[in-house]
mmCIF file with all atom_site columns, C-alpha atoms in Angstrom:
data_model
loop_
_atom_site.group_PDB
_atom_site.id
_atom_site.type_symbol
_atom_site.label_atom_id
_atom_site.label_alt_id
_atom_site.label_comp_id
_atom_site.label_asym_id
_atom_site.label_entity_id
_atom_site.label_seq_id
_atom_site.pdbx_PDB_ins_code
_atom_site.Cartn_x
_atom_site.Cartn_y
_atom_site.Cartn_z
_atom_site.occupancy
_atom_site.B_iso_or_equiv
_atom_site.pdbx_formal_charge
_atom_site.auth_seq_id
_atom_site.auth_comp_id
_atom_site.auth_asym_id
_atom_site.auth_atom_id
_atom_site.pdbx_PDB_model_num
ATOM 1   C CA . MET A 1 1   ? 117.257 -75.826 214.610 1.00 0.00 ? 1   MET A CA 1
ATOM 2   C CA . LEU A 1 2   ? 119.762 -76.414 211.833 1.00 0.00 ? 2   LEU A CA 1
ATOM 3   C CA . ALA A 1 3   ? 122.337 -73.966 213.191 1.00 0.00 ? 3   ALA A CA 1
ATOM 4   C CA . ASN A 1 4   ? 124.830 -76.710 214.090 1.00 0.00 ? 4   ASN A CA 1
ATOM 5   C CA . SER A 1 5   ? 124.802 -78.556 210.764 1.00 0.00 ? 5   SER A CA 1
ATOM 6   C CA . GLY A 1 6   ? 127.920 -78.516 208.638 1.00 0.00 ? 6   GLY A CA 1
ATOM 7   C CA . ALA A 1 7   ? 126.187 -76.755 205.756 1.00 0.00 ? 7   ALA A CA 1
ATOM 8   C CA . SER A 1 8   ? 124.877 -74.031 208.084 1.00 0.00 ? 8   SER A CA 1
ATOM 9   C CA . LYS A 1 9   ? 128.317 -73.456 209.586 1.00 0.00 ? 9   LYS A CA 1
ATOM 10  C CA . LEU A 1 10  ? 129.852 -73.234 206.117 1.00 0.00 ? 10  LEU A CA 1
ATOM 11  C CA . ALA A 1 11  ? 127.093 -70.890 204.996 1.00 0.00 ? 11  ALA A CA 1
ATOM 12  C CA . GLN A 1 12  ? 127.712 -68.702 208.055 1.00 0.00 ? 12  GLN A CA 1
ATOM 13  C CA . VAL A 1 13  ? 131.429 -68.434 207.233 1.00 0.00 ? 13  VAL A CA 1
ATOM 14  C CA . LEU A 1 14  ? 130.578 -67.478 203.658 1.00 0.00 ? 14  LEU A CA 1
ATOM 15  C CA . ILE A 1 15  ? 128.014 -64.918 204.780 1.00 0.00 ? 15  ILE A CA 1
ATOM 16  C CA . GLU A 1 16  ? 130.555 -63.378 207.150 1.00 0.00 ? 16  GLU A CA 1
ATOM 17  C CA . ARG A 1 17  ? 133.141 -63.132 204.359 1.00 0.00 ? 17  ARG A CA 1
ATOM 18  C CA . ILE A 1 18  ? 130.635 -61.651 201.944 1.00 0.00 ? 18  ILE A CA 1
ATOM 19  C CA . ALA A 1 19  ? 129.490 -59.210 204.630 1.00 0.00 ? 19  ALA A CA 1
ATOM 20  C CA . THR A 1 20  ? 133.076 -58.072 205.147 1.00 0.00 ? 20  THR A CA 1
ATOM 21  C CA . GLN A 1 21  ? 133.386 -57.330 201.440 1.00 0.00 ? 21  GLN A CA 1
ATOM 22  C CA . THR A 1 22  ? 129.976 -55.761 200.891 1.00 0.00 ? 22  THR A CA 1
ATOM 23  C CA . GLN A 1 23  ? 129.238 -54.492 204.426 1.00 0.00 ? 23  GLN A CA 1
ATOM 24  C CA . LYS A 1 24  ? 125.803 -56.119 204.216 1.00 0.00 ? 24  LYS A CA 1
ATOM 25  C CA . ALA A 1 25  ? 124.980 -59.686 203.236 1.00 0.00 ? 25  ALA A CA 1
ATOM 26  C CA . ASP A 1 26  ? 121.821 -60.458 201.289 1.00 0.00 ? 26  ASP A CA 1
ATOM 27  C CA . VAL A 1 27  ? 119.016 -61.908 203.347 1.00 0.00 ? 27  VAL A CA 1
ATOM 28  C CA . LEU A 1 28  ? 117.302 -63.354 200.268 1.00 0.00 ? 28  LEU A CA 1
ATOM 29  C CA . GLU A 1 29  ? 118.901 -65.209 197.386 1.00 0.00 ? 29  GLU A CA 1
ATOM 30  C CA . LEU A 1 30  ? 118.059 -67.593 194.585 1.00 0.00 ? 30  LEU A CA 1
ATOM 31  C CA . GLY A 1 31  ? 118.850 -71.280 194.364 1.00 0.00 ? 31  GLY A CA 1
ATOM 32  C CA . THR A 1 32  ? 118.021 -74.438 192.447 1.00 0.00 ? 32  THR A CA 1
ATOM 33  C CA . ILE A 1 33  ? 116.715 -77.765 193.746 1.00 0.00 ? 33  ILE A CA 1
ATOM 34  C CA . GLN A 1 34  ? 119.069 -80.562 192.606 1.00 0.00 ? 34  GLN A CA 1
ATOM 35  C CA . SER A 1 35  ? 118.167 -84.126 191.526 1.00 0.00 ? 35  SER A CA 1
ATOM 36  C CA . ASP A 1 36  ? 118.915 -85.435 195.048 1.00 0.00 ? 36  ASP A CA 1
ATOM 37  C CA . MET A 1 37  ? 116.671 -82.641 196.470 1.00 0.00 ? 37  MET A CA 1
ATOM 38  C CA . SER A 1 38  ? 119.694 -80.745 197.782 1.00 0.00 ? 38  SER A CA 1
ATOM 39  C CA . LEU A 1 39  ? 119.638 -76.944 197.434 1.00 0.00 ? 39  LEU A CA 1
ATOM 40  C CA . LYS A 1 40  ? 122.338 -75.247 195.345 1.00 0.00 ? 40  LYS A CA 1
ATOM 41  C CA . LEU A 1 41  ? 122.546 -71.507 195.896 1.00 0.00 ? 41  LEU A CA 1
ATOM 42  C CA . ASP A 1 42  ? 123.529 -69.234 193.009 1.00 0.00 ? 42  ASP A CA 1
ATOM 43  C CA . ARG A 1 43  ? 126.400 -67.698 194.988 1.00 0.00 ? 43  ARG A CA 1
ATOM 44  C CA . PHE A 1 44  ? 127.872 -70.931 196.335 1.00 0.00 ? 44  PHE A CA 1
ATOM 45  C CA . SER A 1 45  ? 128.796 -74.088 194.434 1.00 0.00 ? 45  SER A CA 1
ATOM 46  C CA . VAL A 1 46  ? 128.387 -76.676 197.226 1.00 0.00 ? 46  VAL A CA 1
ATOM 47  C CA . PRO A 1 47  ? 124.748 -77.843 197.551 1.00 0.00 ? 47  PRO A CA 1
ATOM 48  C CA . ILE A 1 48  ? 123.009 -77.866 200.931 1.00 0.00 ? 48  ILE A CA 1
ATOM 49  C CA . PRO A 1 49  ? 121.764 -81.451 201.509 1.00 0.00 ? 49  PRO A CA 1
ATOM 50  C CA . GLN A 1 50  ? 118.067 -82.197 201.846 1.00 0.00 ? 50  GLN A CA 1
ATOM 51  C CA . GLY A 1 51  ? 117.182 -82.055 205.533 1.00 0.00 ? 51  GLY A CA 1
ATOM 52  C CA . GLU A 1 52  ? 119.672 -79.247 206.226 1.00 0.00 ? 52  GLU A CA 1
ATOM 53  C CA . TYR A 1 53  ? 117.429 -76.511 204.844 1.00 0.00 ? 53  TYR A CA 1
ATOM 54  C CA . LEU A 1 54  ? 113.852 -75.615 205.775 1.00 0.00 ? 54  LEU A CA 1
ATOM 55  C CA . VAL A 1 55  ? 110.789 -75.280 203.521 1.00 0.00 ? 55  VAL A CA 1
ATOM 56  C CA . ALA A 1 56  ? 108.043 -72.763 204.323 1.00 0.00 ? 56  ALA A CA 1
ATOM 57  C CA . GLU A 1 57  ? 104.450 -73.966 204.576 1.00 0.00 ? 57  GLU A CA 1
ATOM 58  C CA . TRP A 1 58  ? 101.600 -71.539 204.064 1.00 0.00 ? 58  TRP A CA 1
ATOM 59  C CA . LEU A 1 59  ? 98.303  -71.432 205.955 1.00 0.00 ? 59  LEU A CA 1
ATOM 60  C CA . VAL A 1 60  ? 95.522  -69.574 204.194 1.00 0.00 ? 60  VAL A CA 1
ATOM 61  C CA . LYS A 1 61  ? 91.829  -68.932 204.505 1.00 0.00 ? 61  LYS A CA 1
ATOM 62  C CA . LEU A 1 62  ? 89.997  -70.241 201.431 1.00 0.00 ? 62  LEU A CA 1
ATOM 63  C CA . GLU A 1 63  ? 86.971  -68.254 200.309 1.00 0.00 ? 63  GLU A CA 1
ATOM 64  C CA . ILE A 1 64  ? 84.644  -70.097 197.938 1.00 0.00 ? 64  ILE A CA 1
ATOM 65  C CA . PRO A 1 65  ? 82.069  -67.939 196.138 1.00 0.00 ? 65  PRO A CA 1
ATOM 66  C CA . PHE A 1 66  ? 78.597  -69.123 195.153 1.00 0.00 ? 66  PHE A CA 1
ATOM 67  C CA . PHE A 1 67  ? 78.707  -71.343 192.091 1.00 0.00 ? 67  PHE A CA 1
ATOM 68  C CA . GLU A 1 68  ? 76.634  -73.965 190.345 1.00 0.00 ? 68  GLU A CA 1
ATOM 69  C CA . ALA A 1 69  ? 77.847  -77.154 188.721 1.00 0.00 ? 69  ALA A CA 1
ATOM 70  C CA . LYS A 1 70  ? 76.280  -79.894 186.664 1.00 0.00 ? 70  LYS A CA 1
ATOM 71  C CA . ALA A 1 71  ? 77.543  -83.385 187.462 1.00 0.00 ? 71  ALA A CA 1
ATOM 72  C CA . THR A 1 72  ? 76.702  -87.046 187.340 1.00 0.00 ? 72  THR A CA 1
ATOM 73  C CA . GLN A 1 73  ? 75.616  -88.393 190.697 1.00 0.00 ? 73  GLN A CA 1
ATOM 74  C CA . THR A 1 74  ? 75.310  -91.905 192.064 1.00 0.00 ? 74  THR A CA 1
ATOM 75  C CA . GLY A 1 75  ? 74.647  -93.365 195.483 1.00 0.00 ? 75  GLY A CA 1
ATOM 76  C CA . LEU A 1 76  ? 71.346  -91.646 196.237 1.00 0.00 ? 76  LEU A CA 1
ATOM 77  C CA . LYS A 1 77  ? 68.356  -93.805 197.216 1.00 0.00 ? 77  LYS A CA 1
ATOM 78  C CA . ASP A 1 78  ? 64.670  -93.178 196.637 1.00 0.00 ? 78  ASP A CA 1
ATOM 79  C CA . SER A 1 79  ? 62.026  -93.708 199.336 1.00 0.00 ? 79  SER A CA 1
ATOM 80  C CA . THR A 1 80  ? 61.843  -97.432 198.521 1.00 0.00 ? 80  THR A CA 1
ATOM 81  C CA . GLY A 1 81  ? 65.641  -97.885 198.728 1.00 0.00 ? 81  GLY A CA 1
ATOM 82  C CA . GLY A 1 82  ? 66.146  -97.985 194.955 1.00 0.00 ? 82  GLY A CA 1
ATOM 83  C CA . ASP A 1 83  ? 69.149  -96.351 193.301 1.00 0.00 ? 83  ASP A CA 1
ATOM 84  C CA . VAL A 1 84  ? 68.776  -92.862 191.855 1.00 0.00 ? 84  VAL A CA 1
ATOM 85  C CA . THR A 1 85  ? 71.345  -92.090 189.156 1.00 0.00 ? 85  THR A CA 1
ATOM 86  C CA . GLY A 1 86  ? 71.773  -89.544 186.389 1.00 0.00 ? 86  GLY A CA 1
ATOM 87  C CA . GLU A 1 87  ? 72.676  -85.906 186.000 1.00 0.00 ? 87  GLU A CA 1
ATOM 88  C CA . ALA A 1 88  ? 72.074  -83.399 188.752 1.00 0.00 ? 88  ALA A CA 1
ATOM 89  C CA . ASN A 1 89  ? 72.531  -79.687 189.303 1.00 0.00 ? 89  ASN A CA 1
ATOM 90  C CA . PHE A 1 90  ? 74.352  -78.625 192.444 1.00 0.00 ? 90  PHE A CA 1
ATOM 91  C CA . SER A 1 91  ? 74.348  -75.141 193.985 1.00 0.00 ? 91  SER A CA 1
ATOM 92  C CA . PHE A 1 92  ? 77.131  -74.300 196.415 1.00 0.00 ? 92  PHE A CA 1
ATOM 93  C CA . GLN A 1 93  ? 76.648  -71.475 198.898 1.00 0.00 ? 93  GLN A CA 1
ATOM 94  C CA . PRO A 1 94  ? 79.539  -69.123 199.676 1.00 0.00 ? 94  PRO A CA 1
ATOM 95  C CA . ALA A 1 95  ? 81.792  -70.471 202.402 1.00 0.00 ? 95  ALA A CA 1
ATOM 96  C CA . ASN A 1 96  ? 84.971  -69.573 204.253 1.00 0.00 ? 96  ASN A CA 1
ATOM 97  C CA . ILE A 1 97  ? 87.306  -72.364 205.230 1.00 0.00 ? 97  ILE A CA 1
ATOM 98  C CA . ASP A 1 98  ? 89.928  -71.575 207.874 1.00 0.00 ? 98  ASP A CA 1
ATOM 99  C CA . LYS A 1 99  ? 93.329  -73.196 208.232 1.00 0.00 ? 99  LYS A CA 1
ATOM 100 C CA . VAL A 1 100 ? 93.669  -74.456 204.673 1.00 0.00 ? 100 VAL A CA 1
ATOM 101 C CA . LYS A 1 101 ? 97.235  -75.714 204.310 1.00 0.00 ? 101 LYS A CA 1
ATOM 102 C CA . LEU A 1 102 ? 99.173  -75.190 201.092 1.00 0.00 ? 102 LEU A CA 1
ATOM 103 C CA . ASN A 1 103 ? 102.095 -77.601 201.080 1.00 0.00 ? 103 ASN A CA 1
ATOM 104 C CA . PHE A 1 104 ? 104.668 -76.361 198.574 1.00 0.00 ? 104 PHE A CA 1
ATOM 105 C CA . LYS A 1 105 ? 107.296 -78.863 199.699 1.00 0.00 ? 105 LYS A CA 1
ATOM 106 C CA . ALA A 1 106 ? 105.489 -81.763 198.052 1.00 0.00 ? 106 ALA A CA 1
ATOM 107 C CA . ASP A 1 107 ? 105.758 -80.017 194.697 1.00 0.00 ? 107 ASP A CA 1
ATOM 108 C CA . LEU A 1 108 ? 109.449 -79.139 194.817 1.00 0.00 ? 108 LEU A CA 1
ATOM 109 C CA . LYS A 1 109 ? 111.376 -81.079 192.219 1.00 0.00 ? 109 LYS A CA 1
ATOM 110 C CA . ALA A 1 110 ? 114.780 -81.131 190.584 1.00 0.00 ? 110 ALA A CA 1
ATOM 111 C CA . GLY A 1 111 ? 115.421 -78.030 188.505 1.00 0.00 ? 111 GLY A CA 1
ATOM 112 C CA . ASP A 1 112 ? 113.007 -75.779 190.400 1.00 0.00 ? 112 ASP A CA 1
ATOM 113 C CA . ARG A 1 113 ? 114.285 -72.255 190.983 1.00 0.00 ? 113 ARG A CA 1
ATOM 114 C CA . VAL A 1 114 ? 113.534 -71.122 194.528 1.00 0.00 ? 114 VAL A CA 1
ATOM 115 C CA . LEU A 1 115 ? 113.739 -68.020 196.708 1.00 0.00 ? 115 LEU A CA 1
ATOM 116 C CA . VAL A 1 116 ? 115.754 -68.656 199.872 1.00 0.00 ? 116 VAL A CA 1
ATOM 117 C CA . ALA A 1 117 ? 115.649 -66.531 203.033 1.00 0.00 ? 117 ALA A CA 1
ATOM 118 C CA . TRP A 1 118 ? 118.325 -66.791 205.702 1.00 0.00 ? 118 TRP A CA 1
ATOM 119 C CA . VAL A 1 119 ? 117.038 -66.713 209.306 1.00 0.00 ? 119 VAL A CA 1
ATOM 120 C CA . ASN A 1 120 ? 118.452 -67.196 212.836 1.00 0.00 ? 120 ASN A CA 1
ATOM 121 C CA . ASP A 1 121 ? 121.377 -64.823 212.313 1.00 0.00 ? 121 ASP A CA 1
ATOM 122 C CA . ASN A 1 122 ? 121.825 -66.101 208.761 1.00 0.00 ? 122 ASN A CA 1
ATOM 123 C CA . THR A 1 123 ? 122.460 -69.712 209.828 1.00 0.00 ? 123 THR A CA 1
ATOM 124 C CA . ASP A 1 124 ? 119.288 -71.445 208.571 1.00 0.00 ? 124 ASP A CA 1
ATOM 125 C CA . PRO A 1 125 ? 118.229 -71.325 204.908 1.00 0.00 ? 125 PRO A CA 1
ATOM 126 C CA . VAL A 1 126 ? 114.458 -71.408 204.308 1.00 0.00 ? 126 VAL A CA 1
ATOM 127 C CA . VAL A 1 127 ? 112.987 -72.098 200.864 1.00 0.00 ? 127 VAL A CA 1
ATOM 128 C CA . ILE A 1 128 ? 110.158 -69.560 200.694 1.00 0.00 ? 128 ILE A CA 1
ATOM 129 C CA . CYS A 1 129 ? 108.677 -70.353 197.274 1.00 0.00 ? 129 CYS A CA 1
ATOM 130 C CA . LYS A 1 130 ? 109.342 -71.335 193.680 1.00 0.00 ? 130 LYS A CA 1
ATOM 131 C CA . VAL A 1 131 ? 110.490 -68.569 191.338 1.00 0.00 ? 131 VAL A CA 1
ATOM 132 C CA . VAL A 1 132 ? 109.286 -68.636 187.725 1.00 0.00 ? 132 VAL A CA 1
ATOM 133 C CA . SER A 1 133 ? 109.708 -66.439 184.650 1.00 0.00 ? 133 SER A CA 1
ATOM 134 C CA . SER A 1 134 ? 107.090 -63.811 183.937 1.00 0.00 ? 134 SER A CA 1
#
């Protein structure tokens, strides 16, 4: 996909040189998102421009347990069409929701530390997730 971009070609050359010196290049490394949303890797000083790296999206199954909540409700009508307002208690039954999408890309911002995986013979960098201190 991004294998022919200039940044990918440069990254491939660097990976090949590192591999020659260490006999095995890292597949994962750390980087930082820059103010222009480019990706600067810890081991290379030239940032990869936004659009020349990929960002992982995660699909999950959300499981919601039984819970109760007290809330203010509006919009209900009585049998004569009059408004019913006030506090109400709600009980939610357990449910499983398939194909919930967690979009990490929307939350990436300048200064974020990220974990980057190299795929497609180490030509395409993929931001896997944010990395934070423990």
